[in-house]
Each structure stands twice: as structure tokens, then as C-alpha cells.
Coordinates of N, CA and C and ligand atoms in Angstrom, one line a residue:
M130 N 93.1 85.3 106.3 CA 91.8 85.6 106.4 C 91.1 84.7 105.3
G131 N 90.0 83.9 105.5 CA 89.3 82.9 104.7 C 88.2 83.8 104.2
I132 N 87.7 83.4 102.9 CA 86.4 84.1 102.4 C 85.3 82.9 102.3
E133 N 84.2 83.3 102.6 CA 83.2 82.4 102.0 C 81.9 82.8 101.6
F134 N 81.3 82.5 100.4 CA 80.2 83.1 99.7 C 79.0 82.0 100.1
R135 N 77.9 82.4 100.6 CA 76.8 81.6 100.9 C 75.6 81.8 100.3
H136 N 75.4 81.2 99.1 CA 74.1 81.2 98.3 C 73.9 82.8 97.6
V137 N 75.0 83.2 97.5 CA 75.0 84.8 96.9 C 74.2 85.1 95.7
V138 N 73.1 86.1 95.9 CA 72.6 86.2 94.6 C 72.8 88.0 94.4
K139 N 73.1 88.4 93.6 CA 73.3 90.0 93.3 C 72.4 90.1 92.1
R140 N 71.2 91.1 92.3 CA 70.7 91.3 91.3 C 70.5 92.7 91.1
F141 N 70.9 93.4 90.0 CA 70.9 94.9 89.9 C 69.4 95.5 89.8
E142 N 69.3 96.8 90.0 CA 68.0 97.3 89.7 C 67.3 97.3 88.5
N143 N 68.1 96.9 87.3 CA 67.8 96.8 86.0 C 67.4 95.4 85.6
G144 N 67.4 94.6 87.0 CA 66.9 93.2 86.7 C 67.9 92.5 86.3
T145 N 69.3 92.7 86.0 CA 70.3 92.0 85.7 C 70.7 91.2 86.7
E146 N 70.9 89.5 86.7 CA 71.4 89.0 88.0 C 72.8 88.6 87.6
A147 N 73.5 89.5 88.2 CA 75.2 89.3 88.2 C 75.6 87.9 88.6
L148 N 74.9 87.5 89.9 CA 75.7 86.1 90.6 C 74.4 85.8 90.9
S149 N 74.3 84.3 90.8 CA 73.2 83.6 91.1 C 73.4 82.4 91.8
D150 N 73.1 82.4 93.0 CA 73.4 81.5 94.0 C 74.9 80.8 94.0
V151 N 75.7 81.9 94.2 CA 77.2 81.4 94.3 C 77.6 81.2 95.7
S152 N 78.1 79.9 96.0 CA 78.5 79.4 97.0 C 79.8 78.8 96.8
I153 N 81.0 79.3 97.7 CA 82.2 79.0 97.4 C 82.9 79.4 98.7
A154 N 84.0 78.6 99.2 CA 84.9 78.9 100.3 C 86.5 78.9 99.9
I155 N 86.9 79.9 100.3 CA 88.2 80.2 99.7 C 89.1 80.3 101.0
P156 N 90.0 79.0 101.1 CA 90.6 79.1 102.5 C 91.7 80.2 102.6
T157 N 92.0 80.3 104.0 CA 92.9 81.4 104.3 C 94.2 80.7 103.7
G158 N 94.9 81.9 103.1 CA 96.5 81.6 102.5 C 96.3 81.1 101.2
S159 N 95.1 80.5 100.5 CA 95.1 80.2 99.2 C 95.4 80.8 98.2
M160 N 95.4 80.7 97.0 CA 95.6 81.5 95.9 C 94.6 80.9 94.9
T161 N 93.5 81.9 94.5 CA 92.4 81.4 93.4 C 92.5 82.3 92.3
F162 N 92.2 81.7 91.2 CA 91.9 82.6 90.1 C 90.4 82.3 89.9
L163 N 89.8 83.5 89.5 CA 88.2 83.5 89.2 C 88.3 83.9 87.6
T164 N 87.8 82.9 86.8 CA 87.7 83.0 85.5 C 86.2 83.3 84.9
G165 N 86.2 83.4 83.7 CA 84.9 83.6 83.1 C 84.8 84.6 81.8
H166 N 84.1 84.5 81.1 CA 83.7 85.5 80.1 C 83.6 87.0 80.6
S167 N 83.4 88.0 79.9 CA 83.3 89.2 80.1 C 81.8 89.4 80.5
G168 N 81.7 89.8 81.8 CA 80.3 89.9 82.2 C 79.8 88.8 82.9
A169 N 80.7 87.7 83.1 CA 80.5 86.5 83.9 C 80.0 86.8 85.5
G170 N 80.6 87.8 86.0 CA 80.1 88.1 87.2 C 81.5 88.6 88.3
K171 N 82.6 88.6 87.7 CA 84.1 88.5 88.5 C 84.1 89.8 89.3
T172 N 83.9 90.9 88.5 CA 83.9 92.2 89.2 C 82.7 92.5 90.6
T173 N 81.7 91.7 90.0 CA 80.5 91.9 90.9 C 81.1 91.0 92.2
F174 N 81.6 90.0 92.2 CA 82.2 89.1 93.1 C 83.1 89.9 94.3
L175 N 84.1 90.6 93.3 CA 85.0 91.5 94.0 C 84.4 92.6 94.6
N176 N 83.4 93.2 94.3 CA 82.7 94.5 94.7 C 82.0 94.1 96.1
L177 N 81.2 92.8 96.0 CA 80.7 92.4 97.2 C 81.7 92.0 98.4
L178 N 82.7 91.6 98.3 CA 83.8 91.3 99.0 C 84.4 92.5 99.6
L179 N 84.6 93.5 98.9 CA 85.0 95.0 99.2 C 83.6 95.6 100.1
R180 N 82.8 95.1 99.9 CA 81.5 95.8 100.5 C 81.2 97.2 99.8
L181 N 81.6 97.2 98.3 CA 81.3 98.5 97.7 C 79.7 98.2 97.1
D182 N 79.2 96.9 97.4 CA 77.8 96.5 96.9 C 77.5 95.5 97.9
S183 N 76.2 95.3 98.0 CA 75.5 94.5 98.9 C 74.9 93.3 98.2
P184 N 75.0 91.9 98.8 CA 74.1 90.9 98.1 C 72.6 91.1 98.2
T185 N 72.0 90.8 97.1 CA 70.2 90.8 97.1 C 69.9 89.6 97.9
R186 N 70.5 88.7 98.1 CA 70.3 87.5 99.0 C 71.9 86.7 99.1
G187 N 71.8 85.9 100.3 CA 72.8 85.1 100.7 C 73.7 86.0 101.5
S188 N 74.7 85.4 101.9 CA 76.0 86.1 102.7 C 77.3 86.1 102.3
V189 N 77.8 87.0 102.7 CA 79.5 87.1 102.4 C 80.2 87.0 103.7
L190 N 81.2 86.1 103.8 CA 81.8 85.9 105.2 C 83.3 86.1 104.8
V191 N 83.9 86.8 105.7 CA 85.4 87.0 105.8 C 85.8 86.9 107.3
N192 N 86.7 85.8 107.3 CA 87.1 85.3 108.7 C 85.9 84.7 109.6
D193 N 85.0 84.3 108.8 CA 83.7 83.8 109.5 C 82.7 84.7 110.0
V194 N 83.3 86.2 109.6 CA 82.0 87.0 110.0 C 81.3 87.5 108.7
D195 N 80.1 87.8 109.0 CA 79.2 88.0 107.9 C 79.7 89.6 107.6
I196 N 80.0 90.3 106.3 CA 80.5 91.4 106.4 C 79.4 92.4 106.3
A197 N 78.2 91.9 106.0 CA 77.0 92.9 106.0 C 76.5 93.4 107.3
G198 N 77.4 92.5 108.5 CA 77.2 93.3 109.7 C 78.2 94.5 110.3
I199 N 79.1 94.9 109.2 CA 80.2 95.8 109.6 C 79.6 97.2 109.6
K200 N 79.5 97.9 110.6 CA 79.1 99.3 110.4 C 79.7 100.2 109.8
R201 N 79.1 101.1 108.9 CA 79.6 101.9 108.1 C 80.8 102.6 108.7
R202 N 81.1 103.1 109.8 CA 82.1 103.8 110.3 C 83.3 102.8 110.7
H203 N 83.0 101.4 110.3 CA 84.3 100.4 110.4 C 84.7 100.0 109.3
L204 N 84.1 100.3 108.0 CA 84.5 100.0 106.8 C 85.8 100.2 106.4
P205 N 86.4 101.4 106.6 CA 87.7 101.7 106.3 C 88.7 100.9 106.8
V206 N 88.4 100.4 108.3 CA 89.1 99.6 108.9 C 89.1 97.9 108.2
Y207 N 88.0 97.7 108.0 CA 87.9 96.3 107.4 C 88.5 96.4 105.9
R208 N 88.3 97.3 105.1 CA 88.8 97.6 103.9 C 90.5 97.7 104.0
R209 N 90.9 97.9 104.9 CA 92.6 97.8 105.2 C 93.2 96.7 105.2
H210 N 92.1 95.4 105.5 CA 92.7 94.1 105.4 C 92.9 93.6 104.0
L211 N 92.0 94.4 103.1 CA 91.9 93.8 101.7 C 92.9 94.9 100.6
G212 N 94.0 94.3 100.3 CA 94.7 94.9 99.1 C 93.9 94.9 97.7
V213 N 93.9 95.9 97.2 CA 93.2 95.8 95.8 C 94.0 96.5 94.6
V214 N 94.2 95.0 93.6 CA 94.8 95.7 92.3 C 93.6 95.8 91.3
F215 N 93.6 97.0 90.6 CA 92.6 96.9 89.4 C 93.7 97.1 88.0
Q216 N 93.0 96.7 87.0 CA 93.7 96.9 85.9 C 94.2 98.3 85.7
D217 N 95.1 98.6 85.1 CA 95.5 100.0 84.8 C 95.5 100.9 86.3
G218 N 95.7 100.2 87.4 CA 95.7 100.8 88.7 C 96.3 102.3 88.5
Q219 N 95.5 103.3 88.8 CA 95.8 104.5 88.4 C 97.0 105.1 89.3
L220 N 98.0 105.7 89.0 CA 99.0 106.2 89.7 C 99.1 107.5 89.8
L221 N 99.5 108.4 90.6 CA 99.4 109.8 90.6 C 100.6 110.3 89.7
D222 N 100.5 111.0 88.4 CA 101.6 111.3 87.8 C 102.6 112.1 88.1
G223 N 102.2 113.1 89.0 CA 103.3 114.2 89.6 C 103.8 113.8 90.6
R224 N 103.6 112.5 91.5 CA 104.2 111.9 92.6 C 105.2 111.0 92.3
S225 N 106.2 110.8 93.0 CA 107.1 109.7 92.7 C 106.4 108.6 93.1
I226 N 107.2 107.3 92.7 CA 106.7 106.0 92.8 C 106.8 105.8 94.5
F227 N 107.8 106.4 95.1 CA 107.7 106.2 96.7 C 106.4 106.6 97.0
D228 N 106.3 108.0 96.7 CA 105.1 108.6 97.3 C 103.8 108.0 96.9
N229 N 103.6 107.6 95.6 CA 102.4 106.6 95.4 C 102.2 105.6 96.5
V230 N 103.1 104.8 96.6 CA 103.2 103.5 97.3 C 102.6 104.1 98.9
A231 N 103.1 105.3 99.0 CA 103.0 105.6 100.6 C 101.6 106.1 100.7
L232 N 100.7 106.3 99.7 CA 99.6 107.1 99.7 C 98.4 106.2 101.1
P233 N 98.4 104.8 100.6 CA 97.4 104.5 101.6 C 98.0 104.3 103.0
L234 N 99.4 104.7 103.5 CA 99.8 104.7 104.8 C 99.4 106.2 105.2
H235 N 99.5 107.3 104.5 CA 99.0 108.5 104.8 C 97.5 108.5 105.2
V236 N 96.6 107.8 104.3 CA 95.3 108.0 104.7 C 95.2 107.0 105.9
A237 N 95.8 106.0 106.3 CA 96.0 105.2 107.5 C 96.5 105.8 108.8
G238 N 96.9 106.9 108.6 CA 97.7 107.6 109.6 C 98.8 107.0 110.3
T239 N 99.6 106.3 109.4 CA 100.9 105.6 109.8 C 102.0 106.8 110.1
R240 N 102.5 106.3 111.2 CA 103.6 107.3 111.6 C 104.7 107.4 110.7
A241 N 105.3 108.7 110.6 CA 106.5 108.9 109.3 C 107.7 107.8 109.4
R242 N 108.4 107.4 110.8 CA 109.4 106.4 110.7 C 109.0 105.0 110.1
D243 N 107.7 104.7 110.4 CA 107.5 103.4 110.2 C 106.9 103.4 108.5
M244 N 106.4 104.6 107.9 CA 106.2 104.8 106.7 C 107.1 104.4 105.6
A245 N 108.4 104.9 105.9 CA 109.3 104.7 104.8 C 109.8 103.3 104.9
R246 N 109.8 102.5 105.9 CA 110.1 101.4 106.2 C 109.3 100.5 105.3
R247 N 108.0 100.7 105.5 CA 107.0 99.8 105.0 C 106.9 100.2 103.4
V248 N 107.1 101.5 102.9 CA 107.1 101.6 101.6 C 108.1 101.0 101.0
R249 N 109.6 100.9 101.6 CA 110.6 100.2 101.1 C 110.4 99.0 101.0
A250 N 109.9 98.1 102.1 CA 109.4 96.6 102.4 C 108.6 96.3 101.0
A251 N 107.8 97.3 100.7 CA 106.6 97.0 99.6 C 107.3 96.9 97.9
L252 N 108.2 98.2 98.0 CA 108.8 98.0 96.8 C 109.6 97.2 96.6
G253 N 110.3 96.7 97.6 CA 111.3 95.6 97.6 C 110.8 94.2 97.0
S254 N 109.3 94.1 97.5 CA 108.6 92.9 97.4 C 108.1 92.7 95.7
V255 N 108.2 93.8 95.1 CA 107.9 93.7 93.7 C 109.1 94.2 92.7
D256 N 110.3 94.4 93.5 CA 111.7 94.5 92.9 C 111.9 95.7 92.3
L257 N 111.3 96.7 93.0 CA 111.3 98.3 92.2 C 111.9 99.3 93.4
L258 N 112.9 98.8 94.3 CA 113.3 99.5 95.2 C 114.1 100.8 94.6
A259 N 114.8 100.2 93.5 CA 115.6 101.2 92.9 C 115.1 102.2 92.1
K260 N 113.9 102.1 91.7 CA 113.1 103.1 91.1 C 112.3 104.2 91.7
A261 N 112.3 104.2 93.1 CA 111.7 104.7 94.1 C 111.4 106.2 93.8
R262 N 112.6 106.9 93.5 CA 112.6 108.3 93.2 C 111.9 108.8 91.8
L263 N 111.8 107.8 91.2 CA 111.2 108.1 89.7 C 109.6 108.5 89.5
L264 N 109.4 109.0 88.6 CA 107.8 109.5 88.4 C 107.3 108.1 87.6
P265 N 105.9 107.9 88.0 CA 105.4 107.1 87.1 C 105.5 106.8 85.3
A266 N 105.7 108.1 84.8 CA 106.1 108.2 83.2 C 107.2 107.8 83.0
Q267 N 108.2 107.5 83.9 CA 109.7 107.2 83.7 C 109.8 105.4 83.8
L268 N 108.3 104.9 84.0 CA 108.6 103.4 84.2 C 107.7 102.7 83.1
S269 N 108.1 101.7 82.7 CA 107.3 100.7 81.9 C 106.0 100.4 82.2
A270 N 105.1 100.1 81.6 CA 103.7 99.7 81.7 C 104.0 98.6 83.0
G271 N 104.6 97.4 82.6 CA 104.7 96.4 83.5 C 105.3 97.0 84.8
E272 N 106.2 97.7 85.1 CA 106.8 98.3 86.3 C 105.6 99.1 86.8
R273 N 105.0 99.8 86.0 CA 103.7 100.4 86.9 C 102.7 99.6 87.6
Q274 N 102.5 98.7 86.8 CA 101.6 97.8 87.4 C 102.0 97.0 88.8
R275 N 103.6 96.9 88.7 CA 104.1 96.3 90.0 C 104.2 97.5 90.9
V276 N 104.2 98.6 90.7 CA 103.9 99.7 91.8 C 102.5 99.8 92.2
V277 N 101.7 99.5 91.5 CA 100.3 99.5 91.8 C 100.0 98.1 93.1
I278 N 100.7 97.3 92.7 CA 100.8 95.9 93.6 C 101.5 96.3 94.8
A279 N 102.7 96.9 94.9 CA 103.4 97.7 96.0 C 102.2 98.5 96.9
R280 N 101.6 99.3 96.3 CA 100.8 100.3 96.9 C 99.7 99.4 97.5
A281 N 99.1 98.3 96.8 CA 98.0 97.5 97.4 C 98.3 96.4 98.4
V282 N 99.7 96.4 98.6 CA 100.2 95.5 99.7 C 100.8 96.4 101.1
V283 N 101.1 97.6 101.0 CA 101.7 98.4 101.7 C 101.2 98.2 103.1
N284 N 100.0 98.0 103.1 CA 99.4 98.2 104.6 C 99.2 96.6 105.1
R285 N 100.0 95.8 104.3 CA 100.1 94.5 104.8 C 98.7 93.7 105.1
P286 N 97.8 93.6 103.8 CA 96.5 93.1 103.8 C 96.7 91.8 104.0
K287 N 95.4 90.9 104.7 CA 95.3 89.6 104.6 C 94.8 89.0 103.4
I288 N 94.4 89.9 102.6 CA 93.6 89.5 101.7 C 94.1 90.5 100.5
L289 N 94.3 89.8 99.3 CA 94.9 90.6 98.0 C 94.0 90.3 96.9
L290 N 93.2 91.4 96.6 CA 92.2 91.0 95.6 C 92.6 91.7 94.1
A291 N 92.5 91.2 93.0 CA 93.1 91.9 91.8 C 91.8 91.5 90.6
D292 N 91.6 92.8 90.0 CA 90.4 92.5 88.8 C 91.4 92.8 87.6
E293 N 91.5 91.7 86.7 CA 92.2 91.8 85.5 C 93.7 92.5 85.7
P294 N 94.7 92.1 86.5 CA 95.6 92.8 86.9 C 96.7 92.8 85.6
T295 N 96.5 91.8 84.8 CA 97.3 91.9 83.6 C 96.9 92.3 82.3
G296 N 95.7 93.1 82.5 CA 94.8 93.4 81.2 C 95.6 93.8 80.0
N297 N 96.5 94.8 80.3 CA 97.1 95.5 78.9 C 98.6 95.0 79.0
L298 N 99.0 94.0 79.3 CA 100.4 93.4 79.3 C 100.5 92.3 78.5
D299 N 101.5 92.2 78.1 CA 101.8 91.0 77.0 C 102.1 89.8 77.9
P300 N 102.2 88.6 77.6 CA 101.9 87.2 78.0 C 103.3 87.1 79.1
T301 N 104.3 87.6 78.8 CA 105.6 87.4 79.4 C 105.4 88.3 80.8
L302 N 105.0 89.5 80.5 CA 104.9 90.4 81.7 C 103.8 90.2 82.6
S303 N 102.8 89.6 82.0 CA 101.7 88.9 82.5 C 102.0 87.9 83.8
R304 N 102.8 86.9 83.3 CA 103.5 85.8 84.3 C 104.1 86.5 85.2
T305 N 104.9 87.6 84.6 CA 105.8 88.1 85.8 C 104.7 88.5 87.1
I306 N 103.7 89.3 86.6 CA 103.0 89.6 87.4 C 102.0 88.7 88.6
I307 N 101.7 87.5 87.8 CA 101.0 86.5 88.4 C 102.1 85.9 89.3
R308 N 103.3 85.7 89.0 CA 104.4 85.5 90.0 C 104.5 86.1 91.4
L309 N 104.4 87.5 91.0 CA 104.3 88.3 92.1 C 103.4 88.1 93.2
F310 N 102.0 88.0 92.6 CA 100.9 87.5 93.5 C 101.3 86.2 94.3
R311 N 101.7 85.3 93.6 CA 102.1 84.2 94.0 C 103.0 84.2 95.1
R312 N 103.9 85.3 95.1 CA 104.9 85.5 96.3 C 104.1 85.8 97.6
F313 N 103.1 86.6 97.4 CA 102.3 87.0 98.6 C 101.5 85.7 99.3
H314 N 101.0 84.9 98.3 CA 100.3 83.8 98.7 C 101.2 82.9 99.3
D315 N 102.5 82.9 99.1 CA 103.7 82.1 99.8 C 103.7 82.6 101.1
V316 N 103.5 83.8 101.3 CA 103.8 84.3 102.7 C 102.6 84.4 103.6
G317 N 101.6 83.6 103.0 CA 100.2 83.4 103.9 C 99.1 84.3 103.4
V318 N 99.2 85.3 102.2 CA 98.2 86.1 102.2 C 97.1 85.5 101.4
T319 N 95.9 85.5 101.6 CA 94.7 84.9 100.8 C 94.8 85.8 99.4
V320 N 94.8 85.1 98.4 CA 95.0 86.1 96.9 C 93.9 85.4 96.0
V321 N 93.3 86.3 95.6 CA 92.1 86.0 94.5 C 92.4 87.0 93.3
V322 N 92.5 86.3 92.3 CA 93.0 87.0 91.0 C 91.7 86.8 90.1
A323 N 91.1 88.0 89.6 CA 89.9 87.5 88.5 C 90.7 87.7 87.0
S324 N 90.4 87.1 86.2 CA 91.2 87.4 84.9 C 90.2 86.6 83.8
H325 N 90.0 87.1 82.6 CA 89.4 86.2 81.9 C 90.4 85.4 80.6
D326 N 91.6 85.6 81.1 CA 92.8 85.2 80.4 C 93.0 83.8 80.7
T327 N 92.1 82.8 80.1 CA 92.3 81.5 80.6 C 93.5 80.6 80.5
E328 N 94.3 81.4 79.3 CA 95.5 80.8 78.8 C 96.4 80.9 80.0
L329 N 96.6 82.0 80.7 CA 97.5 82.7 81.4 C 97.0 81.9 82.8
V330 N 95.8 82.0 83.2 CA 95.5 81.2 84.5 C 95.6 79.7 84.1
G331 N 95.7 79.2 83.2 CA 95.9 77.6 83.2 C 97.3 77.1 83.4
T332 N 98.3 78.0 83.0 CA 99.6 78.0 83.0 C 100.2 78.1 84.5
M333 N 99.3 78.8 85.3 CA 100.0 79.3 86.5 C 99.7 78.5 87.9
G334 N 99.1 77.1 87.8 CA 99.0 76.0 88.8 C 98.3 76.5 89.9
S335 N 97.0 77.0 90.0 CA 96.4 77.3 91.1 C 95.0 77.0 91.0
R336 N 94.2 77.2 92.2 CA 92.7 76.7 92.1 C 92.1 77.6 90.9
V337 N 91.4 77.3 90.3 CA 90.6 78.2 89.3 C 89.2 77.8 89.5
V338 N 88.5 79.1 89.6 CA 87.0 78.8 89.8 C 86.7 79.7 88.7
E339 N 85.6 78.9 87.8 CA 84.9 79.5 86.5 C 83.7 79.9 86.8
L340 N 83.3 81.3 86.4 CA 81.9 81.9 86.4 C 81.3 81.9 85.2
D341 N 80.0 81.7 85.0 CA 79.3 81.7 83.7 C 78.4 82.3 83.8
H342 N 77.8 83.3 83.4 CA 76.7 84.0 83.5 C 76.2 84.0 85.0
G343 N 77.1 84.3 86.0 CA 76.7 84.5 87.4 C 76.7 83.2 88.2
R344 N 77.0 82.1 87.6 CA 77.1 80.7 88.1 C 78.5 80.4 88.3
I345 N 78.9 79.4 89.4 CA 79.9 78.8 89.1 C 79.8 77.6 88.7
V346 N 80.5 77.2 87.3 CA 80.4 76.0 86.6 C 81.8 75.2 86.6
G347 N 82.6 75.5 87.1 CA 83.8 74.9 87.5 C 84.7 75.1 88.4
Q348 N 85.4 74.3 89.4 CA 86.3 74.8 90.2 C 87.4 73.6 90.1
G349 N 88.5 73.8 90.0 CA 89.4 73.1 89.6 C 90.8 73.5 90.1
G350 N 91.9 72.6 90.1 CA 93.2 73.0 90.6 C 94.1 72.3 89.7
T351 N 95.3 73.0 89.4 CA 96.3 72.1 88.6 C 97.6 72.0 89.6
S352 N 97.5 72.4 90.9 CA 98.3 71.9 91.7 C 97.6 71.7 93.3
A353 N 98.5 71.4 94.2 CA 97.7 70.8 95.5 C 97.6 72.2 96.3
D354 N 98.4 73.3 96.0 CA 98.5 74.2 96.8 C 97.3 75.4 96.9
G355 N 96.4 75.2 95.6 CA 95.4 76.2 95.6 C 94.3 76.2 96.9
Ligands
ADP1189 P1 82.9 90.7 84.8 O1 83.6 91.2 85.9 O2 83.0 89.0 84.9 O3 83.1 91.1 83.7 P2 80.6 91.9 86.0 O4 80.5 91.6 87.3 O5 81.3 93.4 85.7 O6 81.4 90.8 85.1 O7 79.2 92.1 85.4 C1 78.2 90.9 85.6 C2 76.9 91.4 84.8 O8 76.3 92.4 85.9 C3 77.0 91.9 83.4 O9 75.9 91.5 83.0 C4 77.1 93.6 83.8 O10 76.5 94.2 82.7 C5 76.1 93.6 84.9 N1 76.3 94.6 85.8 C6 77.6 94.9 86.4 N2 77.4 96.1 87.2 C7 76.0 96.7 87.0 C8 75.2 97.7 87.5 N3 75.6 98.5 88.3 N4 73.8 97.8 87.1 C9 73.4 96.9 86.3 N5 74.1 95.8 85.9 C10 75.3 95.6 86.1

């Protein structure tokens, strides 16, 4: 699924303009880093895409459809196409890794026999199948963030969004996490990763879109595949 922002303005009630005339096309299956200082508008960008918020002006298109037109009752189905990873994505402490990853499938009403297969596939994709029976507290911080990614992809989303997914990890673990996102990009998922960590982003060879005070100030790529 491709993403397009057309002249998007987001102004909050207190007058803060988080996005100012943002236009960008993110092609299906591409991998894009959204960078910029804290407060640049990255989270607002992702929230508009998830329709957790609506633009003040302009439009957000997913698969060439303006998402403002999606009826409220159809939002859960729309959002199921989008996998989301936040910094320190919360896991349920009392549940196994397997159960944590299975959660979105319960919500979606997936049949039991499909569930186990899908959870195993998701855990396999982040190399954590062997830890399925453990509790979150028994995993390292980097492993827990990989579980969060598995949970985000268990519904096989067409778009994977991440907001500072490496926020609390050291540079080596951060690169491991970004490589995982790249794996999904390699199999055709559209990936958008918001990160203020320009050093990390610069080394990972993808399209980089830089926001500054709500405006796109730079778009570039360090490789042809972005
Ligand atoms: P980033 O993710 O790049 O750090 P954000 O999108 O979170 O940036 O924030 C962009 C700007 O919008 C900031 O100035 C922030 O304070 C402001 N902002 C975000 N959410 C709200 C809100 N709900 N009400 C008012 N201002 C907000």
C-alpha cells in the first residue's frame, strides 16, 4: 500500500502548527525514515496516517483513497492494514511472549488453528521462536522490542509504522531492530520509521525525509531501493 500526503496542515486547538503544508508520496513497498528534531511533527504525521487525528487542511491518501472518508465503524479494519511499533511498546507482564504476540489476532477474531501458525511465523520473523513460552521480564530490552515488532506484524499489515522504535537501545541493538524492519520491506511491506537518531538513519541506506518545525526540509536516499 502506498501513502500520500497532499498539502497537509495540522494545527492543534492551542494554535501549534505541527505540520505545515506537507506533501509527500511514499511508494508501496518502500522503506522511509522520517527524521527531525523533537517536536518536528513526526508523531503527528504517524497519528494522521492511523487516523488517530485528522488534518486541519489537505488530505492523507492510502492506496489512493482519502482516509478521511473511512467510516468510523470501518476504522478497525483499516487499522488492521497498519502495524504499529512505538518506543517501549508495552507488553503484558503476566502473559507469555506467545500470548502477547497473539493479542491482535484475538481482537481480530482469528480462528485458533490459524492463530498458532501466525504467531509462530511472526516470532520466527524476529528470531524469537525459541522464547515463545517465556515472560517479558525474562527477555532483554532488545528482545522485548523484537516481540513488539512481532506483535505489530502478526496481522500481516501492508504498512508498518514505527515511532522511535530504537529509543532506549544502544547503537548495536538499534541496528538489529532497523535490519528487522528492512526484512519486512524486503517482502513488500511499506515501512515508515520515525527516528530523531540521524546517525542511525544515515547508516541504514534508505530514503530519508527530514521534518523541521512541521515542514519537509529534505528528501534524499543513500540507496536506490528507498
Ligand atoms: P515529534 O514526533 O517530531 O517529536 P510531534 O508530532 O509529537 O513531534 O509534535 C509536533 C508539534 O506539535 C510539537 O510542537 C508538539 O508540542 C505539538 N503537539 C503535538 N501534539 C499536540 C496536541 N495534542 N496539542 C497541541 N500541540 C501538540
